[in-house]
Short mmCIF file of C-alpha atoms in Angstrom, two decimals:
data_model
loop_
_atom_site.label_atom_id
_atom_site.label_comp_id
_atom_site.label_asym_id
_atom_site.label_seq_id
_atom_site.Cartn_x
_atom_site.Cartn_y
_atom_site.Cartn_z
CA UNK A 1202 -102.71 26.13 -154.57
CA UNK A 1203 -105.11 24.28 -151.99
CA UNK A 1204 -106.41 22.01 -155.12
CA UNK A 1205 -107.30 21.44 -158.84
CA UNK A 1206 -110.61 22.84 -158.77
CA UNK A 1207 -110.10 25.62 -155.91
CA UNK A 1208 -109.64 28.74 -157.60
CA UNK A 1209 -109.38 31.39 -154.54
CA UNK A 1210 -109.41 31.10 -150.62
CA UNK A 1211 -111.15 33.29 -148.26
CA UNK A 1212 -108.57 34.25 -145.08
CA UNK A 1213 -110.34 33.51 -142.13
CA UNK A 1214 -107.81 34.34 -139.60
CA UNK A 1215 -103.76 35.61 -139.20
CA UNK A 1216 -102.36 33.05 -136.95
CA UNK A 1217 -99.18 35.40 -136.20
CA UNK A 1218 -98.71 38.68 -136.35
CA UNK A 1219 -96.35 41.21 -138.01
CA UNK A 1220 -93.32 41.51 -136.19
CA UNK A 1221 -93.59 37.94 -134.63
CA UNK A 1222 -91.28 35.38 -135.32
CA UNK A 1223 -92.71 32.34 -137.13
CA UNK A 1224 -90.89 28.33 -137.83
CA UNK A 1225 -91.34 26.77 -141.15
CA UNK A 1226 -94.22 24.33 -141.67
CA UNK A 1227 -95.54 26.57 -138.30
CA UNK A 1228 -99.29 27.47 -138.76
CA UNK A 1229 -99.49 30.51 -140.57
CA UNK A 1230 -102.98 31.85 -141.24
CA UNK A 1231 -106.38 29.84 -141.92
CA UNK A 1232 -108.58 30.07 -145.26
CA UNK A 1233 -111.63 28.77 -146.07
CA UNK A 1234 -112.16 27.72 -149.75
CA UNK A 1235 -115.79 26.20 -151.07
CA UNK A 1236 -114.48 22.86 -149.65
CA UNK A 1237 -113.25 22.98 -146.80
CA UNK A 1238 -111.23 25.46 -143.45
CA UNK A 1239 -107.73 25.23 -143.68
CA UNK A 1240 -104.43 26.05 -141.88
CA UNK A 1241 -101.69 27.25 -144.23
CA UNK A 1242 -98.23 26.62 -142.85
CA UNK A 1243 -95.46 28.85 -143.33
CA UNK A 1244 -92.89 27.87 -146.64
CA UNK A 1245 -89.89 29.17 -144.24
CA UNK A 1246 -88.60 30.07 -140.98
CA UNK A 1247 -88.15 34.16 -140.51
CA UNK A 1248 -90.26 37.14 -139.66
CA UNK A 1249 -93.48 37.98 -140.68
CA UNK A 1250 -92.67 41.25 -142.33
CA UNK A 1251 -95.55 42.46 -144.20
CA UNK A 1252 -99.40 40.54 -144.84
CA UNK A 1253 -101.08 42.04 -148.04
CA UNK A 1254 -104.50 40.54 -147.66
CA UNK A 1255 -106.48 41.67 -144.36
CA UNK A 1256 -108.89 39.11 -142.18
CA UNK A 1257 -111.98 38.15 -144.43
CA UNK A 1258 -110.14 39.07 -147.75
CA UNK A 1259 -110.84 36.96 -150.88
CA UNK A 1260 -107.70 36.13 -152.50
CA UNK A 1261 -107.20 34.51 -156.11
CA UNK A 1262 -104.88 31.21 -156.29
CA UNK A 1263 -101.43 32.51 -157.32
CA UNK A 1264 -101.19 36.03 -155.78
CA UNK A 1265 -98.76 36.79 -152.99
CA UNK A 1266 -100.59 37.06 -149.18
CA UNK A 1267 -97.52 37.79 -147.35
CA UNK A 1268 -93.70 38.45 -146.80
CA UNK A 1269 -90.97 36.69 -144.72
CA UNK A 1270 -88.02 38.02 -144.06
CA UNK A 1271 -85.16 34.77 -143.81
CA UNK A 1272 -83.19 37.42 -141.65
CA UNK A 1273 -84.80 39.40 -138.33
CA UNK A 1274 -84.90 43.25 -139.76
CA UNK A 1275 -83.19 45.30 -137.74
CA UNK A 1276 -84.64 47.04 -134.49
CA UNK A 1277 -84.29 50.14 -135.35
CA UNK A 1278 -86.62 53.49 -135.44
CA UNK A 1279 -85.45 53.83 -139.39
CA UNK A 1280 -86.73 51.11 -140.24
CA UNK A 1281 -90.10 49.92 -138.87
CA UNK A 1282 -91.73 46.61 -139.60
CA UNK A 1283 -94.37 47.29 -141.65
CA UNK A 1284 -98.19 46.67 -140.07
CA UNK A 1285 -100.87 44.67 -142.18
CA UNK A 1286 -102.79 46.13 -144.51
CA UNK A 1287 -105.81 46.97 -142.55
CA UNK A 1288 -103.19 49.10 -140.27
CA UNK A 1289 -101.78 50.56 -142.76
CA UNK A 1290 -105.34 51.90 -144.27
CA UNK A 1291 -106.04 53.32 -140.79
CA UNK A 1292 -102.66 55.18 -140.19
CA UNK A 1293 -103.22 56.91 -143.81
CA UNK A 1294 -106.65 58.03 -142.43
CA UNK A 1295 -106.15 61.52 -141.56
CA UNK A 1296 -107.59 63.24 -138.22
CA UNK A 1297 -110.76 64.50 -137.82
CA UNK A 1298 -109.11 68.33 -137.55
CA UNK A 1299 -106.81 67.19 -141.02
CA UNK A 1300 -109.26 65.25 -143.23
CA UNK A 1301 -110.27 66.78 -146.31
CA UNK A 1302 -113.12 65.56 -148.58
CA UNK A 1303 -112.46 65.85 -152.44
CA UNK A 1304 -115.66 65.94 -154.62
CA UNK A 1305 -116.52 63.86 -157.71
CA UNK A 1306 -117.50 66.58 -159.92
CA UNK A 1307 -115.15 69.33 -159.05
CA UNK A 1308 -111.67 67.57 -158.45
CA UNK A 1309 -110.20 70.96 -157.84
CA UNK A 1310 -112.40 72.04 -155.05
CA UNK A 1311 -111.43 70.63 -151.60
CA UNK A 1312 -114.02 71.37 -148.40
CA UNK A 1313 -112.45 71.02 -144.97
CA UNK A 1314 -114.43 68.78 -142.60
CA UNK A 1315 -115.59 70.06 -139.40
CA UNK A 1316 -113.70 68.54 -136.29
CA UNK A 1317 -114.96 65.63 -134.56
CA UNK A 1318 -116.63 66.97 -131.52
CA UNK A 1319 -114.51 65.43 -128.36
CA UNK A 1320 -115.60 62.31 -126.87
CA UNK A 1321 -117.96 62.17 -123.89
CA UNK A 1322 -117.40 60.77 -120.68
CA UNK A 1323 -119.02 57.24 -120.14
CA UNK A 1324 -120.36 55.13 -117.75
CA UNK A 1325 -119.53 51.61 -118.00
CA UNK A 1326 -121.27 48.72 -115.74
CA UNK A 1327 -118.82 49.49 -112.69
CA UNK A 1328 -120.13 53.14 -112.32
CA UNK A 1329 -117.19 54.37 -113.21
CA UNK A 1330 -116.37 57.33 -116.13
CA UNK A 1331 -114.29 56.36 -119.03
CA UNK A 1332 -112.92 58.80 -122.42
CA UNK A 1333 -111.28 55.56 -124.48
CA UNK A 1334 -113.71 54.90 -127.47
CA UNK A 1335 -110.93 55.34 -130.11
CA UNK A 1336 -110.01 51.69 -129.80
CA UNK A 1337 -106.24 50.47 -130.95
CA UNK A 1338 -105.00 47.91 -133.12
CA UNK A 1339 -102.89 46.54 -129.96
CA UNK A 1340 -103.28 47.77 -126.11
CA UNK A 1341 -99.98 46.01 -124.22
CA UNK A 1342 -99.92 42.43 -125.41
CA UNK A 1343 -103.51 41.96 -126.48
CA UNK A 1344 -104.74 42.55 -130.38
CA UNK A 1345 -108.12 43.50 -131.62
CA UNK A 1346 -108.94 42.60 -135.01
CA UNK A 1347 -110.69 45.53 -137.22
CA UNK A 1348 -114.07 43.71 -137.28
CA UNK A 1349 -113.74 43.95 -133.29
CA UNK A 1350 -112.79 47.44 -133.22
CA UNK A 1351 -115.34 48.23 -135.79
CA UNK A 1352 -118.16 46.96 -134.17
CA UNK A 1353 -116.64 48.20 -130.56
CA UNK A 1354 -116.36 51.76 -131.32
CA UNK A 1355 -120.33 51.32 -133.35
CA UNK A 1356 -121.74 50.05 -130.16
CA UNK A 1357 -120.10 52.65 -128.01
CA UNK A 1358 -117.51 49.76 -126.01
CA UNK A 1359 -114.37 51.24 -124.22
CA UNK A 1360 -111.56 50.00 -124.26
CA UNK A 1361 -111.56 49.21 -120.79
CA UNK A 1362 -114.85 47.19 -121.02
CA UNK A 1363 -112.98 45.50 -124.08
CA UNK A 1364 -109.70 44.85 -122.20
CA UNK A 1365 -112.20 42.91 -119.33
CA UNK A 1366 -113.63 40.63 -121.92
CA UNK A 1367 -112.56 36.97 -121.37
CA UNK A 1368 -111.20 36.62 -125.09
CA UNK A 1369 -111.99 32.79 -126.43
CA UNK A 1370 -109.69 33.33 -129.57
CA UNK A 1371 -106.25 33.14 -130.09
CA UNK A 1372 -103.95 34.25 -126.97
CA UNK A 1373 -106.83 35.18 -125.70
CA UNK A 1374 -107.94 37.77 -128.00
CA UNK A 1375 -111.47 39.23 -128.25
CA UNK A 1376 -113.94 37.15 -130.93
CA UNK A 1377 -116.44 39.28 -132.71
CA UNK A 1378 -118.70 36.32 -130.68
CA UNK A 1379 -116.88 37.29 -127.60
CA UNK A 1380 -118.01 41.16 -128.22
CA UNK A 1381 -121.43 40.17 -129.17
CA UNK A 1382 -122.05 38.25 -126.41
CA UNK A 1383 -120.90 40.74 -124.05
CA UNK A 1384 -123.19 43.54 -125.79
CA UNK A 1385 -126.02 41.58 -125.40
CA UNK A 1386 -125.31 40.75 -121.19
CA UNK A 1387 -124.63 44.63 -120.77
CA UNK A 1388 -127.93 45.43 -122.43
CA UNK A 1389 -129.83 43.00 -120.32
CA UNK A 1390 -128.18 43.68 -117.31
CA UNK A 1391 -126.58 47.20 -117.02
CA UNK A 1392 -128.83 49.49 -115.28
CA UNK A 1393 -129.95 52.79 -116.39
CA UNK A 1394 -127.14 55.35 -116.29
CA UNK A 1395 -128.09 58.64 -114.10
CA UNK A 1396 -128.38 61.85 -116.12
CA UNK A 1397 -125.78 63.68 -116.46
CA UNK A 1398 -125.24 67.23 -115.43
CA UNK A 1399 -129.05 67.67 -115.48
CA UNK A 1400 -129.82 70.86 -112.63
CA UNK A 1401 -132.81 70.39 -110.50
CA UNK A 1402 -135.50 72.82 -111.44
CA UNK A 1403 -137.44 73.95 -108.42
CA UNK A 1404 -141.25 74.39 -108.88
CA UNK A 1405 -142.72 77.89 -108.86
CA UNK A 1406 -143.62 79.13 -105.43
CA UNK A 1407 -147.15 79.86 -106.64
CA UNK A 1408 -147.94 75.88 -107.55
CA UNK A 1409 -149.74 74.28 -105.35
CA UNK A 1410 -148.79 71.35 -103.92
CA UNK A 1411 -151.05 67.93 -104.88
CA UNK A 1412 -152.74 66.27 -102.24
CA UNK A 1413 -151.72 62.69 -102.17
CA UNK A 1414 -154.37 60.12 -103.26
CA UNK A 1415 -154.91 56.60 -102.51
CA UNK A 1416 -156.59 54.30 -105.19
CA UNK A 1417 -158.15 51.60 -104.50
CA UNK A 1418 -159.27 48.44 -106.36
CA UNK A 1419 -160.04 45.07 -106.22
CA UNK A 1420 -158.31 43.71 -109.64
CA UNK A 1421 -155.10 41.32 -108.64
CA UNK A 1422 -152.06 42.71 -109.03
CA UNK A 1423 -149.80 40.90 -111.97
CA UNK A 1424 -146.65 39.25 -110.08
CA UNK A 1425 -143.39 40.09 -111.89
CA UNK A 1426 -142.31 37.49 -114.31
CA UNK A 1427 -139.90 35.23 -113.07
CA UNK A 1428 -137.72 35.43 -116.54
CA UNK A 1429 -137.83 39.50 -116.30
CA UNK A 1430 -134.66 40.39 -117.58
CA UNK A 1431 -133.41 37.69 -119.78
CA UNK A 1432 -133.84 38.01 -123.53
CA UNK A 1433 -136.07 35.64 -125.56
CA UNK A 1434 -133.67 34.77 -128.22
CA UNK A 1435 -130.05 34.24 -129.27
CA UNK A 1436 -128.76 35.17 -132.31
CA UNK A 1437 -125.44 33.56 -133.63
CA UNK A 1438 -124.32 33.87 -137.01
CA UNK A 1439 -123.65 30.98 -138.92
CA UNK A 1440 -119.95 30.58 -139.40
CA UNK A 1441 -118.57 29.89 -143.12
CA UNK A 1442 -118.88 26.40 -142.68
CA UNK A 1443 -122.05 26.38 -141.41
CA UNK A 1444 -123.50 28.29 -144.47
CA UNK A 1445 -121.42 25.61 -146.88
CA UNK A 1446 -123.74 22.85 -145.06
CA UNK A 1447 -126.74 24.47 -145.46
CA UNK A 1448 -126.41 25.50 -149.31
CA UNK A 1449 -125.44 21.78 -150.19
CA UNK A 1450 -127.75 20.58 -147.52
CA UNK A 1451 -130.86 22.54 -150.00
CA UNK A 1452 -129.21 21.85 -152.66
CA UNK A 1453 -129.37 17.98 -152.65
CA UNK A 1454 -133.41 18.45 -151.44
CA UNK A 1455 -133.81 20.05 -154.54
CA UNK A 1456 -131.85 17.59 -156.34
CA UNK A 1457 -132.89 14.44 -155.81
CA UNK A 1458 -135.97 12.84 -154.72
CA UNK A 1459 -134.93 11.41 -151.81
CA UNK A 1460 -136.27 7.65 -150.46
CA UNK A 1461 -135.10 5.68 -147.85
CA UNK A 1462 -135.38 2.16 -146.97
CA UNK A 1463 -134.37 0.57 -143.74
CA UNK A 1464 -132.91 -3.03 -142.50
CA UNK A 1465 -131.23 -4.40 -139.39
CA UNK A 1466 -127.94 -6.47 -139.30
CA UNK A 1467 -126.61 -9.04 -136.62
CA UNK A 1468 -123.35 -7.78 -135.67
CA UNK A 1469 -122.98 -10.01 -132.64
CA UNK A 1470 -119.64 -11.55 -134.65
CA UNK A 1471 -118.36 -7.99 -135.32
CA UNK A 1472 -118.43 -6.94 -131.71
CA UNK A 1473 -116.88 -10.29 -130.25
CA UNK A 1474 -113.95 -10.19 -133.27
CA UNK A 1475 -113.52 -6.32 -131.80
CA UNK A 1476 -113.50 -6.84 -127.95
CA UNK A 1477 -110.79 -10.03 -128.82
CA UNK A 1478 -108.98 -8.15 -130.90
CA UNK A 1479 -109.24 -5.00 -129.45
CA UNK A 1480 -105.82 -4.94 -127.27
CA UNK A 1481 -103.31 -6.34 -130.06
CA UNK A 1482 -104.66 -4.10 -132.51
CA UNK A 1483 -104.55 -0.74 -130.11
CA UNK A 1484 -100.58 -2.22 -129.05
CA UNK A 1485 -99.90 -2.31 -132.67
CA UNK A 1486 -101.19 0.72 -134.57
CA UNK A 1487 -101.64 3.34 -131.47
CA UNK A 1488 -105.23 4.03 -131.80
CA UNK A 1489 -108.32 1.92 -130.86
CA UNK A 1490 -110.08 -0.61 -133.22
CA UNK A 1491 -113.90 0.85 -134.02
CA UNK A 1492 -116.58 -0.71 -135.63
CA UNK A 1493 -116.48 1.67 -138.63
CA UNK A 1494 -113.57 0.01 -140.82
CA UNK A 1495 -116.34 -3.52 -140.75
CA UNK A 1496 -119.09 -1.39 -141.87
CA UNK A 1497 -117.09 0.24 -144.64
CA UNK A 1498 -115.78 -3.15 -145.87
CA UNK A 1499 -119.25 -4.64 -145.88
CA UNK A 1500 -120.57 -1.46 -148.27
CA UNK A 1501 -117.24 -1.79 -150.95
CA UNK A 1502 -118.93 -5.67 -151.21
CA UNK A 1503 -122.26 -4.22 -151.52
CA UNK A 1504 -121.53 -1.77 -154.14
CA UNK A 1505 -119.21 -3.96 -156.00
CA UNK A 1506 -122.41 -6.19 -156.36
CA UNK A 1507 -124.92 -2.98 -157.06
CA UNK A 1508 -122.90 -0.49 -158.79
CA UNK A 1509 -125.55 1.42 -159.55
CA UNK A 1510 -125.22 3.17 -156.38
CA UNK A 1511 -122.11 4.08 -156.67
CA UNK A 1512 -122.46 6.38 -159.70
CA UNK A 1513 -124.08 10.10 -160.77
CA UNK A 1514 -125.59 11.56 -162.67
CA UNK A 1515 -124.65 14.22 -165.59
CA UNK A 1516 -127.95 15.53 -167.60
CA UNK A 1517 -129.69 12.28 -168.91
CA UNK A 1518 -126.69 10.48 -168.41
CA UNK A 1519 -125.66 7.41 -165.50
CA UNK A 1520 -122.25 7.85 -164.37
CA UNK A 1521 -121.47 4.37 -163.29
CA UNK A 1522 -117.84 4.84 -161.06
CA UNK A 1523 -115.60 1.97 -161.65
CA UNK A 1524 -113.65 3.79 -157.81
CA UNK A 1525 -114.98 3.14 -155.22
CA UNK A 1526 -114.46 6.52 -153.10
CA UNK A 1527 -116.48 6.35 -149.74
CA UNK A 1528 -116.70 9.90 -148.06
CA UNK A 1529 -117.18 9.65 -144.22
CA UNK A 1530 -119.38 12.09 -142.39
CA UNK A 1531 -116.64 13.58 -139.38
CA UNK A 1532 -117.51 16.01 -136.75
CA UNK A 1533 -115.57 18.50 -135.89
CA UNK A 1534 -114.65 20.13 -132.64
CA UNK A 1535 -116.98 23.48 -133.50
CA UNK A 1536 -119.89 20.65 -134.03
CA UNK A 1537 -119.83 21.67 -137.79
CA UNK A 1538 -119.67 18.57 -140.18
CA UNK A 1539 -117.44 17.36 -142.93
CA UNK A 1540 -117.31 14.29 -145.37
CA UNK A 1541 -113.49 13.55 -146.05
CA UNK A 1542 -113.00 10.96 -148.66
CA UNK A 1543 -111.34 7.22 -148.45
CA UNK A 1544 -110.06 6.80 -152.12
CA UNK A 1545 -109.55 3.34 -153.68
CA UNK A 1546 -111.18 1.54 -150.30
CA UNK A 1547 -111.90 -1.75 -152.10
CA UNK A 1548 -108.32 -2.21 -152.30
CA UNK A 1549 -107.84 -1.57 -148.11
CA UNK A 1550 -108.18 -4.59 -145.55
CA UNK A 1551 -109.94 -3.66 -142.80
CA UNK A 1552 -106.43 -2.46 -140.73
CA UNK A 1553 -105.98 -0.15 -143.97
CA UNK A 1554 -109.40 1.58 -143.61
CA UNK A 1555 -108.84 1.88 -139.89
CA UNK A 1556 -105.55 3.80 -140.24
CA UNK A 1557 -106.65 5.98 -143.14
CA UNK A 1558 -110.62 6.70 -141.27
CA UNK A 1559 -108.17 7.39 -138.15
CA UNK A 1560 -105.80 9.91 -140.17
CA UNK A 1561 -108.64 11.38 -141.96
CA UNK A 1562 -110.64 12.14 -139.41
CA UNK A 1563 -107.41 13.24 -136.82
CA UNK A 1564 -106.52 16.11 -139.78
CA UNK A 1565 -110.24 16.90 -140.08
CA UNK A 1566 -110.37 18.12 -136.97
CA UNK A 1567 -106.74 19.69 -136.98
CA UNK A 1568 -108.02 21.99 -139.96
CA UNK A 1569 -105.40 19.96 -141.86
CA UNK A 1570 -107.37 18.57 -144.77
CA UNK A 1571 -106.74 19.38 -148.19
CA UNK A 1572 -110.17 20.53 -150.48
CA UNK A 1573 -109.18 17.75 -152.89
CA UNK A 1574 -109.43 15.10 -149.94
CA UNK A 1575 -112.85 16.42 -149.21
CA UNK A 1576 -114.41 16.04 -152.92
CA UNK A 1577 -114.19 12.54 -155.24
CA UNK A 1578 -116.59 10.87 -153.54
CA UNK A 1579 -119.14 8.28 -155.08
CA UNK A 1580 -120.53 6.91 -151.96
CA UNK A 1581 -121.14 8.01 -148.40
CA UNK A 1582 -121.41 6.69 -144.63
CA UNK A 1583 -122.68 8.79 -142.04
CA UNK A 1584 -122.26 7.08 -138.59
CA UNK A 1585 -124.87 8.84 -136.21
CA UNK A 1586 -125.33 5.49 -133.82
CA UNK A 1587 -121.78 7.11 -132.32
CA UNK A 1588 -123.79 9.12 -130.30
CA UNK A 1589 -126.85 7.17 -129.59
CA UNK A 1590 -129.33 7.48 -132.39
CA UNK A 1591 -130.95 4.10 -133.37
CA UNK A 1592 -132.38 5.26 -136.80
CA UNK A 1593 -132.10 8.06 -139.26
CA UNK A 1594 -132.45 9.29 -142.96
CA UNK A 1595 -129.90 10.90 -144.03
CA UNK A 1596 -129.26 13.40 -146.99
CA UNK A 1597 -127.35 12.79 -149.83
CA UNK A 1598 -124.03 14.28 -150.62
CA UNK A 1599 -124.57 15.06 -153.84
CA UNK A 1600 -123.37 14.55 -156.57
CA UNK A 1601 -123.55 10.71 -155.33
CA UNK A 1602 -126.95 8.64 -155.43
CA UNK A 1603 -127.22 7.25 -151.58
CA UNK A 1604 -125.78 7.28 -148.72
CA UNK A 1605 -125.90 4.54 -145.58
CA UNK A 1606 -126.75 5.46 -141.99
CA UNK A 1607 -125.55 3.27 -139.42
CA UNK A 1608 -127.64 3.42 -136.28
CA UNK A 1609 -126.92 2.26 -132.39
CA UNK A 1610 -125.43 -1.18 -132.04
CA UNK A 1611 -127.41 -2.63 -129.14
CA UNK A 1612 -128.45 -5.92 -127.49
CA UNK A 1613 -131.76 -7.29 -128.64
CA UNK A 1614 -134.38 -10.15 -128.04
CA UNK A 1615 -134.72 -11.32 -131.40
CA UNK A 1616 -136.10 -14.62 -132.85
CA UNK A 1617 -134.01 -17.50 -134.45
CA UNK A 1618 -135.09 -20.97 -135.75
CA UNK A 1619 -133.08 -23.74 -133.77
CA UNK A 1620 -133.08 -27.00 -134.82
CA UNK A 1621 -136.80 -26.27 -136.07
CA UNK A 1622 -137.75 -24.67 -133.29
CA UNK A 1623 -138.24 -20.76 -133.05
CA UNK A 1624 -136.34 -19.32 -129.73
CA UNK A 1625 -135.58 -15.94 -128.14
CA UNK A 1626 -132.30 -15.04 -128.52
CA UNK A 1627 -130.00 -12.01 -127.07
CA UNK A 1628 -128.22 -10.39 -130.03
CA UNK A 1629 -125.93 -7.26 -131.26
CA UNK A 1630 -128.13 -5.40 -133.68
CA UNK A 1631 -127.97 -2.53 -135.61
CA UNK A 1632 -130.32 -0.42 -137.85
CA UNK A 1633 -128.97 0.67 -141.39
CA UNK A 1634 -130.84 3.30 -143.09
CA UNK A 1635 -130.27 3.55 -146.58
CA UNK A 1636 -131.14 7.08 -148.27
CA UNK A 1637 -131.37 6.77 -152.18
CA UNK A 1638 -132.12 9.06 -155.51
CA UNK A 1639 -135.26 7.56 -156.75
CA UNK A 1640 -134.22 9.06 -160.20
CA UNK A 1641 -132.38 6.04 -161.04
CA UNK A 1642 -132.29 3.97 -158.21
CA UNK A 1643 -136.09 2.17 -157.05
CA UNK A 1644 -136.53 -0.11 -153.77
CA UNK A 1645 -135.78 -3.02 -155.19
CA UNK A 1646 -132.30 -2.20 -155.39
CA UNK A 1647 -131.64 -0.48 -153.07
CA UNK A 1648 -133.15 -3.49 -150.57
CA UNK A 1649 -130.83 -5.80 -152.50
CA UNK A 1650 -128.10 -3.51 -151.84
CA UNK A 1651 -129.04 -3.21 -148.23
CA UNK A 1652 -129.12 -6.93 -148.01
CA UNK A 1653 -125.98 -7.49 -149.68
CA UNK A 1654 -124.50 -5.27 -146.83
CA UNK A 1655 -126.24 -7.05 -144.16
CA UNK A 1656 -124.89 -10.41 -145.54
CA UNK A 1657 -121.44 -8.87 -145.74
CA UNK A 1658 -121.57 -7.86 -141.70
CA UNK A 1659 -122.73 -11.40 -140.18
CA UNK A 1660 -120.32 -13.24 -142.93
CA UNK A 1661 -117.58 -11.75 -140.73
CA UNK A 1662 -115.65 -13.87 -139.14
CA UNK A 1663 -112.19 -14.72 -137.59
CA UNK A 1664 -111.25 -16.90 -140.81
CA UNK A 1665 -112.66 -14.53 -143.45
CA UNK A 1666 -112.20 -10.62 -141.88
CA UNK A 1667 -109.24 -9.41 -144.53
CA UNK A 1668 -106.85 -8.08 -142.21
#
């Protein structure tokens, strides 16, 4: 039971195998629910013994995945740990020679299927002749997953072109990406196979033989292109994530009329409160000190002063959220996004934000997130200046009404009155771009929401940050 409203998980992946030995709160297997990907640890230490559900299996909340046996079952040839399912399914397959075919309409009358006719010799990329298209479950310490040995035997792959692969998945094993990857290089790059067992056929005696001929023209001759040989495209599937962001990505388009308005803050305070504070802090809670935890403070005093943005909407009805739940756009390792959610962050100083942003986004990208710490939500940040961007507009996570981009923080000229006079100034600024549902919300307050904000960040100081 990942959460209240997840109802069935998807299994992305066995972590261990059946036979192997496996240590209690040890990562089991991986599923991927409407939410979020997550690693399921194992309730006990033991053997894996038996898994039920195959790799890409859709499994109800409640039923029973797996079997671990507290006590290592005995090696002997009487009793055999039993494979997964999808092994199991291919051992009760019979032969090509054995198979029979039953018919719908007449039960009682069995046709035997012709044998398989025996597997030609090959040519791989080396030149040299290979039989081994049957491809196994396991060849020495190396396992290929059915969708790899499904799509290996349909493309014609050996198993010794499979067993040369450079595998990018676990212990090295073979990815369906891996496999795809490889099919397309061999198709660019393998040259054309000689025919074989062809016989020369001599020409009659009686032909004549052509004269040769020599044409010649004046048109230029087209030189070879210099990308001969390389394919035009890439195709990679989108991975399960990948499709989640897209769908809610449309979704919210479709949704809500989306506006946004855009203002700059002076952070110069922020930045000088960080760098002095910057070596206590990291001494004292084991991770650096960002600039996030100030920017999430500042938007709990913004909405506390518009709550109209943080609220939903149900039919005709405004859902105004007396929580203030601020999900926080985190990337993850595979470059795929998530929004985990800081509950209750109006009652966090700005050390409490930092260490629950800091474990948030640490099990984020550890696959260790729960769906219910992904969902709650009534306001989001999305923090794209990390990486350089000055401005954006970002979408809204819906069900929630806006959501604030925080651009770049950089040194800029700016102008500031001085004892009555105007002067040029060097100063830590930063773009926020605030994305909005015009269905309920219109400019006016969302720029008094945006200034609220900006008041919030230069009102930091030494004196009045809440620790």
């Amino acid at each position: 039971k990942m959460g209240e409203s997840v109802q069935e998980g998807k299994i992305i992946r066995w972590v261990k195998r059946v036979g192997e030995r496996v240590e209690q709160d040890e990562t089991l297997l991986e599923i991927s629910t409407d939410k979020v990907d997550t690693e399921i640890p194992a309730p006990a230490s033991g053997v894996l013994v038996e898994v039920l559900y195959p790799e890409g299996e859709t499994v109800p909340v409640g039923k029973v995945i797996a079997r671990i046996s507290l006590e290592a079952p005995a090696a002997s040839p009487a009793a055999p740990v039993q494979e997964p399912v999808a092994a199991q399914r291919e051992a009760a397959v019979p032969s090509a020679q054995e198979a029979t075919v039953v018919r719908p309409a007449q039960q009682e009358e069995v046709a035997t299927v012709a044998p398989a006719p025996p597997a030609v010799p090959r040519r791989d990329g080396d030149g040299q002749r290979h039989t081994t298209t049957k491809i196994p479950r396991m060849s020495g310490r190396r396992f290929y997953s059915p969708l790899v040995r499904a799509i290996a035997e349909a493309e014609g792959v050996t198993l010794e072109e499979l067993e040369r692969i450079a595998g990018t998945g676990l212990e090295g094993r073979v990815t369906k990406h891996d496999l795809m990857r490889y099919l397309e290089q061999r198709r660019v790059s393998r040259p054309e196979a000689p025919p074989a067992e062809v016989p020369a056929v001599a020409p009659p005696p009686s032909a004549p033989k052509p004269a040769p001929t020599v044409r010649v023209t004046t048109e230029p001759v087209a030189a070879p292109s210099p990308a001969a040989g390389i394919p035009d495209v890439e195709v990679i599937p989108m991975d399960h994530v990948r499709q989640l962001i897209a769908e809610h990505m449309v979704r919210s388009k479709h949704t809500s009329p989306h506006v946004t308005a855009v203002d700059e803050a002076d952070v110069t305070a922020i930045v000088r409160l960080r760098e002095r504070f910057q070596a206590e802090f990291e001494r004292r809670e084991g991770f650096r000190l960002t600039y996030l935890p100030f920017f999430v403070r500042a938007v709990v005093e913004g909405l506390k002063a518009f709550p109209l943005l943080n609220a939903s909407i149900e039919g005709k009805n405004i859902i105004i959220h007396k929580r203030i739940n601020i999900g926080i756009a985190t990337v993850l390792p595979n470059g795929n996004l998530i929004v985990p959610v800081l509950k209750n962050a109006d009652a966090l100083s700005i050390t409490g934000i930092a260490r629950a942003v800091q474990d948030l986004a640490q099990r984020a990208r550890t696959k260790k997130l729960l769906p219910d710490e992904v969902q709650g939500g009534t306001f989001s940040i999305t923090n794209f200046g990390g990486f350089g961007t000055l401005l954006g507009t970002p979408i809204i996570n819906q069900p929630q009404v806006a959501i604030l981009g925080i651009g770049a923080i950089q040194k800029r000229p700016v102008v500031r009155e001085i004892d009555g006079s105007d002067v040029i100034v060097v100063r830590h600024m930063v773009y926020l771009s605030l994305s909005f549902d015009h269905r309920i919300i219109d400019g006016m307050v969302a720029g008094q929401f945006l200034q609220a904000v900006r008041r919030a960040l230069e009102g930091m100081k030494e004196d009045t940050v809440p620790w």
